């Protein structure tokens, strides 16, 4: 027998045994130890299931959490939007810029404050175009926009005008609320259309959004609004911690009234100490390099202050 080899083998075994004991001691360390407690809290905060409040409301209307499927559908949207970190974080940052524009219009039109979250679930407060062709914060279709006084030409598209499209959305919601007698159904109709909701209510013989069997998108729509609302009302409870200086501030602008056509927007922007990039960012409804103004008309344009 090789004594030297046996000794080496014993040393290796002893080393692995000691390492195993040390690892076990770390894994069962005192939960009261501050370092251990911090580590456990961090892991828990990253994986904690969001809690659903006992009382949930949309625009003052109670959500029947005890009704079939309601709690679970809301839970799904709470989980999805809590852990969809990058998008939800951007929503929170953008809201500090755009909610001060949207909220006063909702108040003026008598629309509940909860509907500011509709702009988030529609567009994420971005000037996006859907695959179906809906555009802007409030995602109006090209054919629907003129019904709500949003002008569309080769040069301008007021679906991208935040103020005007917010007024248009309010007018739609007021019509839907009057027809259905429910803000939840009004919200659902914003996604599916008034005719679609009307048809489903009649065919299914029910009276509330919470009872309706709908296509996947509309079935999730109001629940997503509720989830976004819950996160916005207490973001840190859902793991979103944002320093005050990290929010996007409202643009600092001044308004210029234009009563004659502009042949070149780049030249116009430079004349006012700016550039086309800033002009189009502040006025995304300008869709061309020029703007025609009818005789006797005037148009407000925002430029950096």
CSV table of C-alpha atoms in Angstrom, one decimal:
chain,number,residue,atom,x,y,z
A,1,UNK,CA,0.0,0.0,0.0
A,2,UNK,CA,1.2,3.6,-0.8
A,3,UNK,CA,1.1,5.4,2.5
A,4,UNK,CA,1.7,8.8,1.0
A,5,UNK,CA,-1.2,8.4,-1.4
A,6,UNK,CA,-3.5,7.3,1.4
A,7,UNK,CA,-2.6,10.4,3.4
A,8,UNK,CA,-3.3,12.7,0.5
A,9,UNK,CA,-6.7,11.0,0.0
A,10,UNK,CA,-7.6,11.5,3.6
A,11,UNK,CA,-6.6,15.2,3.5
A,12,UNK,CA,-8.9,15.8,0.5
A,13,UNK,CA,-11.8,14.1,2.1
A,14,UNK,CA,-11.3,16.1,5.3
A,15,UNK,CA,-11.2,19.3,3.3
A,16,UNK,CA,-14.5,18.6,1.5
A,17,UNK,CA,-16.1,17.7,4.9
A,18,UNK,CA,-15.0,21.0,6.5
A,19,UNK,CA,-16.3,22.9,3.4
A,20,UNK,CA,-19.6,21.2,3.6
A,21,UNK,CA,-20.0,22.0,7.3
A,22,UNK,CA,-19.2,25.7,6.6
A,23,UNK,CA,-21.7,25.9,3.8
A,24,UNK,CA,-24.4,24.3,6.1
A,25,UNK,CA,-23.6,26.8,8.8
A,26,UNK,CA,-24.1,29.7,6.4
A,27,UNK,CA,-27.4,28.3,5.2
A,28,UNK,CA,-28.8,28.0,8.7
A,29,UNK,CA,-27.4,31.3,10.0
A,30,UNK,CA,-29.4,33.2,12.5
A,31,UNK,CA,-32.5,34.9,10.8
A,32,UNK,CA,-32.1,37.7,13.4
A,33,UNK,CA,-28.7,38.6,12.0
A,34,UNK,CA,-29.0,42.0,10.2
A,35,UNK,CA,-27.1,40.8,7.1
A,36,UNK,CA,-29.3,37.7,6.8
A,37,UNK,CA,-32.5,39.7,7.3
A,38,UNK,CA,-31.5,42.2,4.6
A,39,UNK,CA,-30.7,39.5,2.1
A,40,UNK,CA,-34.0,37.7,2.7
A,41,UNK,CA,-35.9,41.0,2.5
A,42,UNK,CA,-34.3,41.7,-0.9
A,43,UNK,CA,-35.1,38.3,-2.3
A,44,UNK,CA,-38.7,38.6,-1.0
A,45,UNK,CA,-39.2,42.0,-2.4
A,46,UNK,CA,-38.1,40.8,-5.8
A,47,UNK,CA,-40.5,37.9,-5.9
A,48,UNK,CA,-43.4,38.9,-3.7
A,49,UNK,CA,-46.8,38.4,-5.1
A,50,UNK,CA,-48.7,41.7,-5.2
A,51,UNK,CA,-51.5,42.0,-2.8
A,52,UNK,CA,-55.1,42.8,-3.9
A,53,UNK,CA,-56.9,45.2,-1.6
A,54,UNK,CA,-60.1,44.1,-0.1
A,55,UNK,CA,-61.9,47.1,-1.7
A,56,UNK,CA,-61.2,48.0,-5.3
A,57,UNK,CA,-63.0,50.7,-7.2
A,58,UNK,CA,-63.0,52.1,-10.7
A,59,UNK,CA,-64.3,55.7,-11.0
A,60,UNK,CA,-66.2,55.3,-7.8
A,61,UNK,CA,-67.8,52.0,-8.9
A,62,UNK,CA,-67.1,49.0,-6.7
A,63,UNK,CA,-65.4,46.0,-8.3
A,64,UNK,CA,-67.1,42.7,-7.2
A,65,UNK,CA,-64.0,40.8,-6.2
A,66,UNK,CA,-66.2,37.9,-4.9
A,67,UNK,CA,-67.8,37.4,-8.3
A,68,UNK,CA,-66.7,34.5,-10.4
A,69,UNK,CA,-63.2,35.0,-11.9
A,70,UNK,CA,-62.9,38.7,-10.9
A,71,UNK,CA,-60.2,38.4,-8.2
A,72,UNK,CA,-58.1,36.0,-10.3
A,73,UNK,CA,-58.3,38.2,-13.4
A,74,UNK,CA,-57.2,41.3,-11.4
A,75,UNK,CA,-54.4,39.3,-9.8
A,76,UNK,CA,-53.1,38.3,-13.3
A,77,UNK,CA,-52.8,42.0,-14.3
A,78,UNK,CA,-51.3,43.0,-11.0
A,79,UNK,CA,-48.6,40.3,-11.5
A,80,UNK,CA,-48.0,41.2,-15.1
A,81,UNK,CA,-47.7,44.9,-14.6
A,82,UNK,CA,-45.7,44.6,-11.4
A,83,UNK,CA,-43.0,42.5,-13.0
A,84,UNK,CA,-43.1,44.1,-16.4
A,85,UNK,CA,-40.4,46.3,-14.9
A,86,UNK,CA,-39.0,48.4,-17.7
A,87,UNK,CA,-42.4,49.4,-19.2
A,88,UNK,CA,-44.0,50.2,-15.9
A,89,UNK,CA,-41.0,52.2,-14.8
A,90,UNK,CA,-41.2,54.3,-18.0
A,91,UNK,CA,-45.0,54.8,-17.4
A,92,UNK,CA,-44.3,56.2,-14.0
A,93,UNK,CA,-41.6,58.5,-15.3
A,94,UNK,CA,-43.7,59.8,-18.3
A,95,UNK,CA,-46.8,60.3,-16.1
A,96,UNK,CA,-45.0,63.1,-14.2
A,97,UNK,CA,-44.7,65.0,-17.5
A,98,UNK,CA,-48.2,64.3,-19.0
A,99,UNK,CA,-50.6,63.8,-16.2
A,100,UNK,CA,-50.4,67.6,-15.4
A,101,UNK,CA,-51.7,68.1,-18.9
A,102,UNK,CA,-54.4,65.4,-18.9
A,103,UNK,CA,-55.8,65.8,-15.3
A,104,UNK,CA,-57.2,69.3,-15.7
A,105,UNK,CA,-59.0,68.3,-18.9
A,106,UNK,CA,-60.6,65.3,-17.1
A,107,UNK,CA,-61.8,67.6,-14.3
A,108,UNK,CA,-63.1,70.2,-16.8
A,109,UNK,CA,-65.1,67.5,-18.7
A,110,UNK,CA,-66.4,65.7,-15.6
A,111,UNK,CA,-64.5,62.5,-16.2
A,112,UNK,CA,-63.2,60.6,-13.2
A,113,UNK,CA,-59.5,60.9,-12.5
A,114,UNK,CA,-59.0,57.1,-12.9
A,115,UNK,CA,-59.3,57.5,-16.7
A,116,UNK,CA,-55.9,59.1,-16.9
A,117,UNK,CA,-54.6,55.5,-16.7
A,118,UNK,CA,-56.5,54.7,-19.8
A,119,UNK,CA,-53.9,56.7,-21.8
A,120,UNK,CA,-51.2,54.5,-20.2
A,121,UNK,CA,-52.9,51.2,-21.2
A,122,UNK,CA,-53.6,52.6,-24.7
A,123,UNK,CA,-50.2,54.0,-25.6
A,124,UNK,CA,-47.9,54.0,-22.6
A,125,UNK,CA,-48.1,57.8,-22.9
A,126,UNK,CA,-46.2,57.6,-26.2
A,127,UNK,CA,-47.1,58.8,-29.7
A,128,UNK,CA,-47.4,55.3,-31.1
A,129,UNK,CA,-49.3,53.7,-33.9
A,130,UNK,CA,-51.0,50.4,-33.4
A,131,UNK,CA,-51.0,47.6,-36.1
A,132,UNK,CA,-54.6,48.5,-36.8
A,133,UNK,CA,-53.7,52.1,-37.4
A,134,UNK,CA,-54.8,53.7,-34.2
A,135,UNK,CA,-52.6,56.7,-33.3
A,136,UNK,CA,-51.5,58.9,-30.4
A,137,UNK,CA,-51.9,58.8,-26.7
A,138,UNK,CA,-55.6,57.9,-26.9
A,139,UNK,CA,-55.3,55.7,-30.0
A,140,UNK,CA,-58.0,57.1,-32.2
A,141,UNK,CA,-58.6,55.4,-35.5
A,142,UNK,CA,-58.4,57.5,-38.6
A,143,UNK,CA,-62.1,57.0,-39.4
A,144,UNK,CA,-63.2,57.8,-35.9
A,145,UNK,CA,-61.1,60.9,-35.3
A,146,UNK,CA,-63.2,63.4,-37.3
A,147,UNK,CA,-66.3,62.4,-35.3
A,148,UNK,CA,-64.5,63.9,-32.2
A,149,UNK,CA,-63.2,67.0,-34.0
A,150,UNK,CA,-59.7,65.8,-34.6
A,151,UNK,CA,-58.5,67.0,-38.0
A,152,UNK,CA,-56.3,64.8,-40.2
A,153,UNK,CA,-54.7,66.1,-43.4
A,154,UNK,CA,-51.4,65.5,-45.3
A,155,UNK,CA,-49.8,68.0,-43.0
A,156,UNK,CA,-51.3,67.6,-39.6
A,157,UNK,CA,-52.9,64.8,-37.6
A,158,UNK,CA,-54.5,65.9,-34.4
A,159,UNK,CA,-54.7,62.4,-33.0
A,160,UNK,CA,-51.1,63.2,-31.9
A,161,UNK,CA,-52.2,66.5,-30.3
A,162,UNK,CA,-52.2,65.6,-26.5
A,163,UNK,CA,-54.6,68.3,-25.5
A,164,UNK,CA,-57.1,68.0,-28.4
A,165,UNK,CA,-57.1,64.1,-28.3
A,166,UNK,CA,-57.7,64.2,-24.5
A,167,UNK,CA,-60.8,66.3,-25.1
A,168,UNK,CA,-61.8,63.9,-27.8
A,169,UNK,CA,-61.4,60.9,-25.5
A,170,UNK,CA,-63.4,62.6,-22.8
A,171,UNK,CA,-66.3,63.2,-25.2
A,172,UNK,CA,-66.2,59.6,-26.2
A,173,UNK,CA,-66.3,58.4,-22.6
A,174,UNK,CA,-69.1,60.7,-21.7
A,175,UNK,CA,-71.2,59.3,-24.6
A,176,UNK,CA,-70.4,55.7,-23.5
A,177,UNK,CA,-71.2,56.4,-19.9
A,178,UNK,CA,-74.5,57.9,-20.8
A,179,UNK,CA,-75.4,54.8,-22.9
A,180,UNK,CA,-74.2,52.1,-20.6
A,181,UNK,CA,-74.7,53.7,-17.2
A,182,UNK,CA,-71.3,52.4,-16.0
A,183,UNK,CA,-67.8,53.7,-16.1
A,184,UNK,CA,-66.4,50.2,-16.3
A,185,UNK,CA,-68.5,49.5,-19.4
A,186,UNK,CA,-67.5,52.9,-20.8
A,187,UNK,CA,-63.8,51.9,-20.4
A,188,UNK,CA,-64.4,48.5,-22.0
A,189,UNK,CA,-66.1,50.2,-24.9
A,190,UNK,CA,-63.1,52.4,-25.5
A,191,UNK,CA,-61.3,49.2,-26.4
A,192,UNK,CA,-64.1,47.2,-28.1
A,193,UNK,CA,-66.3,50.0,-29.4
A,194,UNK,CA,-69.8,50.9,-28.2
A,195,UNK,CA,-71.5,48.7,-30.7
A,196,UNK,CA,-69.4,45.7,-29.6
A,197,UNK,CA,-70.2,46.1,-26.0
A,198,UNK,CA,-73.9,46.8,-26.7
A,199,UNK,CA,-74.1,43.6,-28.8
A,200,UNK,CA,-72.4,41.4,-26.1
A,201,UNK,CA,-74.6,42.7,-23.3
A,202,UNK,CA,-77.7,41.9,-25.3
A,203,UNK,CA,-76.6,38.5,-26.5
A,204,UNK,CA,-75.3,37.4,-23.1
A,205,UNK,CA,-78.2,38.9,-21.1
A,206,UNK,CA,-76.0,40.4,-18.5
A,207,UNK,CA,-75.6,44.0,-17.2
A,208,UNK,CA,-72.0,44.5,-16.0
A,209,UNK,CA,-68.5,44.3,-17.4
A,210,UNK,CA,-67.6,41.8,-14.7
A,211,UNK,CA,-70.1,39.3,-16.0
A,212,UNK,CA,-69.3,39.6,-19.7
A,213,UNK,CA,-67.4,36.9,-21.7
A,214,UNK,CA,-65.3,39.0,-24.0
A,215,UNK,CA,-62.3,38.6,-26.4
A,216,UNK,CA,-59.0,38.3,-24.6
A,217,UNK,CA,-57.9,41.9,-25.0
A,218,UNK,CA,-61.2,43.5,-23.8
A,219,UNK,CA,-61.5,40.9,-21.1
A,220,UNK,CA,-58.2,42.1,-19.6
A,221,UNK,CA,-58.6,45.8,-20.4
A,222,UNK,CA,-60.4,47.2,-17.3
A,223,UNK,CA,-58.4,44.9,-15.0
A,224,UNK,CA,-55.2,46.3,-16.5
A,225,UNK,CA,-56.4,49.8,-15.8
A,226,UNK,CA,-57.0,48.8,-12.2
A,227,UNK,CA,-53.6,47.2,-11.9
A,228,UNK,CA,-51.8,50.3,-13.3
A,229,UNK,CA,-53.9,52.5,-10.9
A,230,UNK,CA,-52.8,50.4,-7.9
A,231,UNK,CA,-49.2,50.6,-8.8
A,232,UNK,CA,-49.3,54.3,-9.4
A,233,UNK,CA,-51.0,55.0,-6.1
A,234,UNK,CA,-48.2,53.1,-4.2
A,235,UNK,CA,-45.3,52.4,-6.5
A,236,UNK,CA,-42.8,51.5,-3.7
A,237,UNK,CA,-45.2,48.8,-2.4
A,238,UNK,CA,-44.7,47.1,-5.8
A,239,UNK,CA,-41.0,47.5,-5.9
A,240,UNK,CA,-40.7,50.7,-7.9
A,241,UNK,CA,-38.4,53.2,-6.3
A,242,UNK,CA,-37.7,56.3,-8.3
A,243,UNK,CA,-35.7,59.3,-7.1
A,244,UNK,CA,-37.4,62.6,-7.5
A,245,UNK,CA,-35.0,63.9,-10.1
A,246,UNK,CA,-35.4,60.8,-12.2
A,247,UNK,CA,-39.0,61.7,-13.3
A,248,UNK,CA,-39.6,63.3,-16.6
A,249,UNK,CA,-40.5,67.0,-16.1
A,250,UNK,CA,-43.2,68.8,-18.1
A,251,UNK,CA,-41.7,70.6,-21.1
A,252,UNK,CA,-41.0,74.3,-20.6
A,253,UNK,CA,-42.6,75.9,-23.6
A,254,UNK,CA,-44.1,79.1,-24.9
A,255,UNK,CA,-47.0,79.3,-27.3
A,256,UNK,CA,-46.8,81.1,-30.7
A,257,UNK,CA,-50.0,81.8,-32.6
A,258,UNK,CA,-49.5,81.4,-36.4
A,259,UNK,CA,-52.0,83.0,-38.8
A,260,UNK,CA,-50.2,82.4,-42.1
A,261,UNK,CA,-48.8,79.3,-43.7
A,262,UNK,CA,-45.3,78.0,-42.9
A,263,UNK,CA,-43.4,76.8,-46.0
A,264,UNK,CA,-40.5,75.2,-44.1
A,265,UNK,CA,-40.8,74.2,-40.5
A,266,UNK,CA,-37.0,73.8,-40.1
A,267,UNK,CA,-36.5,77.5,-41.1
A,268,UNK,CA,-39.4,78.5,-38.8
A,269,UNK,CA,-37.8,76.6,-35.9
A,270,UNK,CA,-34.4,78.1,-36.4
A,271,UNK,CA,-35.9,81.6,-36.6
A,272,UNK,CA,-37.3,81.0,-33.1
A,273,UNK,CA,-34.0,79.8,-31.7
A,274,UNK,CA,-34.9,76.1,-31.9
A,275,UNK,CA,-34.7,73.2,-34.4
A,276,UNK,CA,-37.0,70.7,-36.2
A,277,UNK,CA,-36.4,68.0,-33.7
A,278,UNK,CA,-37.6,70.1,-30.7
A,279,UNK,CA,-40.5,71.5,-32.8
A,280,UNK,CA,-41.8,68.0,-33.8
A,281,UNK,CA,-41.3,66.7,-30.3
A,282,UNK,CA,-43.4,69.5,-28.8
A,283,UNK,CA,-45.9,69.4,-31.7
A,284,UNK,CA,-46.1,65.8,-32.8
A,285,UNK,CA,-49.3,66.5,-34.7
A,286,UNK,CA,-47.2,68.3,-37.3
A,287,UNK,CA,-46.7,65.5,-39.8
A,288,UNK,CA,-45.0,67.3,-42.7
A,289,UNK,CA,-42.2,69.8,-43.2
A,290,UNK,CA,-44.7,72.6,-43.8
A,291,UNK,CA,-48.0,73.8,-42.5
A,292,UNK,CA,-50.8,75.4,-44.3
A,293,UNK,CA,-53.0,77.9,-42.4
A,294,UNK,CA,-56.3,78.9,-43.9
A,295,UNK,CA,-57.1,82.6,-44.3
A,296,UNK,CA,-58.7,83.9,-41.1
A,297,UNK,CA,-57.5,80.9,-39.1
A,298,UNK,CA,-54.8,80.7,-36.5
A,299,UNK,CA,-52.8,77.8,-35.1
A,300,UNK,CA,-51.0,77.5,-31.7
A,301,UNK,CA,-47.5,76.0,-31.9
A,302,UNK,CA,-45.3,75.2,-28.9
A,303,UNK,CA,-41.6,76.0,-28.9
A,304,UNK,CA,-39.0,75.7,-26.2
A,305,UNK,CA,-39.2,78.7,-23.7
